[in-house]
C-alpha positions in Angstrom: -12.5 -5.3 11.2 -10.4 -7.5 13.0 -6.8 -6.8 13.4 -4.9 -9.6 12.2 -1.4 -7.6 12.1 -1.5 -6.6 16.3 1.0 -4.2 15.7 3.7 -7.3 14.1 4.8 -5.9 11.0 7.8 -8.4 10.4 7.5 -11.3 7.8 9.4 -14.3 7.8 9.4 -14.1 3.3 7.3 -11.6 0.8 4.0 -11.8 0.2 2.6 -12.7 3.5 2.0 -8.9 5.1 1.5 -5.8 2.9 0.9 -2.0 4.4 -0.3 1.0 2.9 -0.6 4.8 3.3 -1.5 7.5 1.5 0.9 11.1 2.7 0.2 14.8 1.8 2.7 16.6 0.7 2.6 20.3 -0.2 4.6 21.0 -3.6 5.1 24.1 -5.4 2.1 24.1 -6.8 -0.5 22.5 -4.7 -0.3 18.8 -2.9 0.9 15.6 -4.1 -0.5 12.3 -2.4 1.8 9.1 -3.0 0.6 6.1 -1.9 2.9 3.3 -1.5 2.2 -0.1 -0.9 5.7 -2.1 1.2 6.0 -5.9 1.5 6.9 -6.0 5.3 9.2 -9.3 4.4 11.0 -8.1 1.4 10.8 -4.4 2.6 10.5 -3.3 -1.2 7.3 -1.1 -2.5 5.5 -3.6 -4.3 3.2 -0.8 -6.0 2.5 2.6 -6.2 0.7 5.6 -6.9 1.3 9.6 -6.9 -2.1 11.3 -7.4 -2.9 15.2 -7.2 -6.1 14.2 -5.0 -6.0 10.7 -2.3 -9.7 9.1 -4.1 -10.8 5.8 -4.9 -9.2 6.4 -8.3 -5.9 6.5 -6.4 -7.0 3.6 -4.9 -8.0 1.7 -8.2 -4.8 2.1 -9.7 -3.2 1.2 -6.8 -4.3 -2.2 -6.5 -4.4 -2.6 -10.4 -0.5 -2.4 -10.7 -0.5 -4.4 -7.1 -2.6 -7.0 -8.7 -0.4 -7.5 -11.7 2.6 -8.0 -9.5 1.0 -10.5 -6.5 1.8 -14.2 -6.9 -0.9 -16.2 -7.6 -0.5 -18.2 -4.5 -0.1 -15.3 -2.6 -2.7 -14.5 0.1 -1.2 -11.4 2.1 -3.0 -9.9 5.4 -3.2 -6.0 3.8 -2.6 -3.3 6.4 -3.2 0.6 6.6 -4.3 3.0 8.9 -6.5 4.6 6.5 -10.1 4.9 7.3 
């Protein structure tokens, strides 16, 4: 896949550049995964997800509550350095 971002993760307004990562974090008992998803030009999380295991139903829900909140004229360039 291309890389359409080349390392420029500034935006001039939202909507236009969105990154994502999922962390591991150990907790008392066991890990927790949150997965946050920024808009690089209004530098607020746009969507989320804490999940007891990093799978596509992470994932799923993810892009469920980012999908309710993305303009309809949006057409962001997505960026993570999962995979």
């Amino acid at each position: 896949m291309e890389n359409l971002l080349n390392r420029d993760f500034t935006a001039d307004r939202p909507w236009v550049k969105l990154g994502t990562d999922v962390t591991e974090f150990r907790v008392a008992d066991g890990k927790a995964y949150p997965a946050p998803v920024c808009d690089m030009g209004s530098k607020e999380i746009v969507a989320w997800d804490v999940s007891r295991h990093p799978d596509m139903a992470q994932q799923w829900r993810l892009l469920a509550m980012l999908e309710e909140k993305l303009p309809e004229d949006a057409d962001p360039i997505p960026h993570s350095d999962m995979g």
